[in-house]
CSV table of C-alpha atoms in Angstrom, one decimal:
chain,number,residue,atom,x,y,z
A,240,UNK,CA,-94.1,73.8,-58.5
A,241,UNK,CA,-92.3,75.4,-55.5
A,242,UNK,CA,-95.2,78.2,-55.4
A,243,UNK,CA,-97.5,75.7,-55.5
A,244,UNK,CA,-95.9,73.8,-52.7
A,245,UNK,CA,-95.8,77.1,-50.3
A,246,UNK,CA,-99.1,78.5,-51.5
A,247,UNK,CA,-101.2,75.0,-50.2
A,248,UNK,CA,-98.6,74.3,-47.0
A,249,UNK,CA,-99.5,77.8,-46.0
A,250,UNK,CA,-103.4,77.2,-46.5
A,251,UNK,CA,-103.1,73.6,-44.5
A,252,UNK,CA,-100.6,75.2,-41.7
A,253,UNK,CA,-102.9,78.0,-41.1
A,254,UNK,CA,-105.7,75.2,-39.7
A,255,UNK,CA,-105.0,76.1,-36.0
A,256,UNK,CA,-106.3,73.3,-34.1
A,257,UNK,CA,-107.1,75.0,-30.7
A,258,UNK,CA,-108.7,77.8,-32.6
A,259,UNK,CA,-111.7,75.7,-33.8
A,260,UNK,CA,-111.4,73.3,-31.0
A,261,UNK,CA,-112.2,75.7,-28.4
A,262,UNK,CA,-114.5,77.8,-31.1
A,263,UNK,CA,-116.7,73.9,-31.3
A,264,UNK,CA,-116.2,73.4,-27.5
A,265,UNK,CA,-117.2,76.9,-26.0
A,266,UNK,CA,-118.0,79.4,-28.9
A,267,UNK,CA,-115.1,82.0,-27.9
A,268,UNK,CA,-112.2,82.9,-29.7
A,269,UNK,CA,-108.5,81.3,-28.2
A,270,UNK,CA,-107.7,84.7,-28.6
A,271,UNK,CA,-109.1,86.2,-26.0
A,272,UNK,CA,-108.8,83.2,-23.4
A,273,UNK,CA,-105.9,82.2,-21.5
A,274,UNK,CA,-102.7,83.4,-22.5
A,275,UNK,CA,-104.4,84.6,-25.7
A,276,UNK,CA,-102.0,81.5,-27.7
A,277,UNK,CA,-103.5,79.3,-30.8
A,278,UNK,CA,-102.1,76.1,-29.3
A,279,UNK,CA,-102.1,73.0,-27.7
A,280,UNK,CA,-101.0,74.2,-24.8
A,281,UNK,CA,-103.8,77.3,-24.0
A,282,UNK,CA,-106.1,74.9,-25.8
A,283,UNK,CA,-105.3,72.2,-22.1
A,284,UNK,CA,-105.2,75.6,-20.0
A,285,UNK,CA,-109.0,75.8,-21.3
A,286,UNK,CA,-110.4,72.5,-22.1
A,287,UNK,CA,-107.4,70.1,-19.7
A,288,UNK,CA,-106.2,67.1,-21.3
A,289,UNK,CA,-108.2,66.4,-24.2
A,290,UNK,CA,-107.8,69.9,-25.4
A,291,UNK,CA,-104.7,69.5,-25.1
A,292,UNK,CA,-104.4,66.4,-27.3
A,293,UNK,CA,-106.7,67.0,-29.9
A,294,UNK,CA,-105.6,69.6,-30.9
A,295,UNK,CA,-102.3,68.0,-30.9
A,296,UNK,CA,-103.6,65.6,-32.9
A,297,UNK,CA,-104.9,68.1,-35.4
A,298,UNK,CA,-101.8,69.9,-35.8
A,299,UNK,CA,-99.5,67.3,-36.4
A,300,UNK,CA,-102.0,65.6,-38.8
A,301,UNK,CA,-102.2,68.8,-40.7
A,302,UNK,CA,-98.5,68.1,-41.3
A,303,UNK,CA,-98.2,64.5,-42.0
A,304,UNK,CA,-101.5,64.9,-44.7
A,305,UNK,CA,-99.5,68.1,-46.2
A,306,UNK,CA,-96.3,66.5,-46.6
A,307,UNK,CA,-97.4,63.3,-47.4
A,308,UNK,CA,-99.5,65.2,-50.2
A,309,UNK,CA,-96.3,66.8,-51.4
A,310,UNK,CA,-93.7,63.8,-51.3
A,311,UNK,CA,-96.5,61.4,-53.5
A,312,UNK,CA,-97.9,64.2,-55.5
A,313,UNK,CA,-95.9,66.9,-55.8
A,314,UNK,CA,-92.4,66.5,-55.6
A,315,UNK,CA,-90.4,64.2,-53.3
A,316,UNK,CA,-86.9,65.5,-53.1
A,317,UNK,CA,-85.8,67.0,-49.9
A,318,UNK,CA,-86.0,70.8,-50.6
A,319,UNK,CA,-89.8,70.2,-51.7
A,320,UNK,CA,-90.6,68.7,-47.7
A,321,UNK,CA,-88.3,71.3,-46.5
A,322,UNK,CA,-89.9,74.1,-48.1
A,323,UNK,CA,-93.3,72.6,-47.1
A,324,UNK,CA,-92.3,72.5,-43.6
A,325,UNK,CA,-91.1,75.8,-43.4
A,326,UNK,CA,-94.5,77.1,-45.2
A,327,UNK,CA,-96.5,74.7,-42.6
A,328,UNK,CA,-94.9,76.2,-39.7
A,329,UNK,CA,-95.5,79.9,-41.3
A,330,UNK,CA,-99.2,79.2,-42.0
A,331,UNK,CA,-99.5,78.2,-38.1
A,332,UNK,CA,-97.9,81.2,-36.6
A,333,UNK,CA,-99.5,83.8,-39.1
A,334,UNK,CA,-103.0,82.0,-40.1
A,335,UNK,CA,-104.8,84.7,-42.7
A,336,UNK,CA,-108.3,84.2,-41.5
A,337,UNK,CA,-107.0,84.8,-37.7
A,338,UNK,CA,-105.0,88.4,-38.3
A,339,UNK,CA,-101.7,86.0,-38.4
A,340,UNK,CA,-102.3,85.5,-34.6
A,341,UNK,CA,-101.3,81.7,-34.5
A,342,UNK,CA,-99.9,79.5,-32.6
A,343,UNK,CA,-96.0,79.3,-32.2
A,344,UNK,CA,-95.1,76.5,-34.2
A,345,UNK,CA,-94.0,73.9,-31.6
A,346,UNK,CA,-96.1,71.0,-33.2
A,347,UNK,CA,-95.3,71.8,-36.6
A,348,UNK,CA,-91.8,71.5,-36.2
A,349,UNK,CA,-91.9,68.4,-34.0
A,350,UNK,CA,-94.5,66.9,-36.4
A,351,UNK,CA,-92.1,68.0,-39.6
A,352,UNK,CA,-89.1,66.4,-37.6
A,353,UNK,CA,-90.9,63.0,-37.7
A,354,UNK,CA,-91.8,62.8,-41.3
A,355,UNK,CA,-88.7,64.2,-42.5
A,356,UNK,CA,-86.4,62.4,-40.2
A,357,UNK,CA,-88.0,60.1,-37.5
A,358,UNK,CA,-85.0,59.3,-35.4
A,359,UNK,CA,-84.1,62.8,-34.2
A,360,UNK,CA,-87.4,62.7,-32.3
A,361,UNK,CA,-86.7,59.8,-30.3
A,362,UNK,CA,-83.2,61.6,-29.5
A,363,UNK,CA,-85.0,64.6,-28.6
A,364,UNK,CA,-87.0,62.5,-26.3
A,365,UNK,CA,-83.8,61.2,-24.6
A,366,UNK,CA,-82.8,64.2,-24.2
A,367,UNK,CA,-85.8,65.8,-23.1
A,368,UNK,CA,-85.6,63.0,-20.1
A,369,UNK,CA,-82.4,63.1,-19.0
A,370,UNK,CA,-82.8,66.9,-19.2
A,371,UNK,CA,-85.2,67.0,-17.4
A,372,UNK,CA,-84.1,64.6,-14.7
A,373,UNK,CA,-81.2,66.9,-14.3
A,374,UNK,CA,-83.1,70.5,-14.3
A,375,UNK,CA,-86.3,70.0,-12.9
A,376,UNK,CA,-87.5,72.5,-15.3
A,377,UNK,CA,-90.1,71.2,-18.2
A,378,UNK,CA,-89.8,74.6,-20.7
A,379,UNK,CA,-85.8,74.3,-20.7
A,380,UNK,CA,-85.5,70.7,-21.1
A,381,UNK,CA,-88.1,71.1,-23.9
A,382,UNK,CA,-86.1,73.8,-26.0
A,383,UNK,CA,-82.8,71.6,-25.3
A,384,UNK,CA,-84.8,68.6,-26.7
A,385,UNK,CA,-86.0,70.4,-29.8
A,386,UNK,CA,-82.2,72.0,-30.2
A,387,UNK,CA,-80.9,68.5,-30.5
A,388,UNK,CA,-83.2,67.5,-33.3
A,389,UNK,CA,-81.4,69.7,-36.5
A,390,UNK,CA,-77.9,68.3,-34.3
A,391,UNK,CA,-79.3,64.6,-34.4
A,392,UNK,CA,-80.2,64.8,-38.4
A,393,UNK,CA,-76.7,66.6,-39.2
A,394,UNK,CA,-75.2,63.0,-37.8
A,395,UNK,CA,-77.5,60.8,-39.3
A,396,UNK,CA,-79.3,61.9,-41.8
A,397,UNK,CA,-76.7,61.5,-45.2
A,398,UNK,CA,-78.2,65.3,-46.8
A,399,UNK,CA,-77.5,68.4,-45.7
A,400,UNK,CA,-80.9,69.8,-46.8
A,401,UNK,CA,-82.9,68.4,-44.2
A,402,UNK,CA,-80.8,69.4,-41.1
A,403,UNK,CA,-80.9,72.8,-42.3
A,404,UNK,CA,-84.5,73.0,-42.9
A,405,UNK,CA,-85.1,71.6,-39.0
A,406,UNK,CA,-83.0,74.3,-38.1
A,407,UNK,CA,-84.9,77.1,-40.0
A,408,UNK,CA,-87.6,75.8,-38.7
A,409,UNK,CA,-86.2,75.5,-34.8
A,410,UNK,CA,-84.8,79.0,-35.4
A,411,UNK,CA,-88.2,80.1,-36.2
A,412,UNK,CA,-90.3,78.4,-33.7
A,413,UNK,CA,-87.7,80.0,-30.9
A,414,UNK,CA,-88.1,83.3,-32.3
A,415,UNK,CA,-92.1,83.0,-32.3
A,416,UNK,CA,-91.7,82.3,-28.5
A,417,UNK,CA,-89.6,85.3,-28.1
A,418,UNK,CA,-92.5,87.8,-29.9
């Protein structure tokens, strides 16, 4: 069951939005454009806002259709969601059919902190404000907010599973930035 599990979140995480938004929208490759990233954020470099947010929108319904798909039909215990996460956020930043040049995961995690644990991302928003109030900088405040999610579900979450897994996952999204 757990291959199955990471074989399909790896299939559904390598659907890079801003790949085949910007493929539909202009006929390029993302690849080429920009800063050369798979994400939402190139994708707004090249197409502004609504790049930007669909394929935000893509990306984190990728992940709420995959886990939801596991919880309901697969299995619904928390090392199941983790691993699907994990396998998600893998898929995105090395996509088969794109030479594993993806994205680097930031959706994927956010959008795997909200299923698995909803209130670390309204934390991470208060702390993304009053960071950002204090720093003036939007990148820093941004990795301090996504640092506090796996600290937010350690207090409140009652597993130790799923604090873990949103710290893989942070762990790997920070290293993908650092490639």
């Amino acid at each position: 069951m757990y291959i199955v599990i990471a074989v399909v979140s790896y299939l559904a995480g390598t659907m890079t939005g801003a790949f085949y938004i910007i493929k539909w929208k202009t006929g390029q490759d993302i690849r080429k454009m920009g800063s050369g990233n798979v994400g939402a954020t190139n994708a707004g470099r090249l197409l502004g806002k609504k790049g930007f947010l669909l394929t935000l929108l893509i990306d984190a319904v990728k992940v709420f259709i995959t886990l939801f798909l596991v919880k309901e039909g697969l299995s619904d215990n928390e090392y199941a969601l983790v691993l699907s996460s994990i396998f998600l956020c893998i898929g995105h930043l090395f996509p088969i059919q794109l030479k594993f040049h993806g994205g680097k995961g930031v959706v994927v995690y956010l959008a795997s902190a909200l299923f698995l644990s909803p209130l670390t991302i309204g934390a991470a928003a208060v702390v993304m404000g009053a960071a950002y109030l204090l720093l003036h900088r939007y990148k820093t405040a941004g990795f301090l907010a996504m640092t506090s999610i796996p600290v937010t579900a350690f207090l409140i979450e009652d597993s130790f599973t799923l604090p873990c897994g949103l710290l893989l996952l942070f762990i790997t999204v920070v290293l993908a930035h650092n490639k």
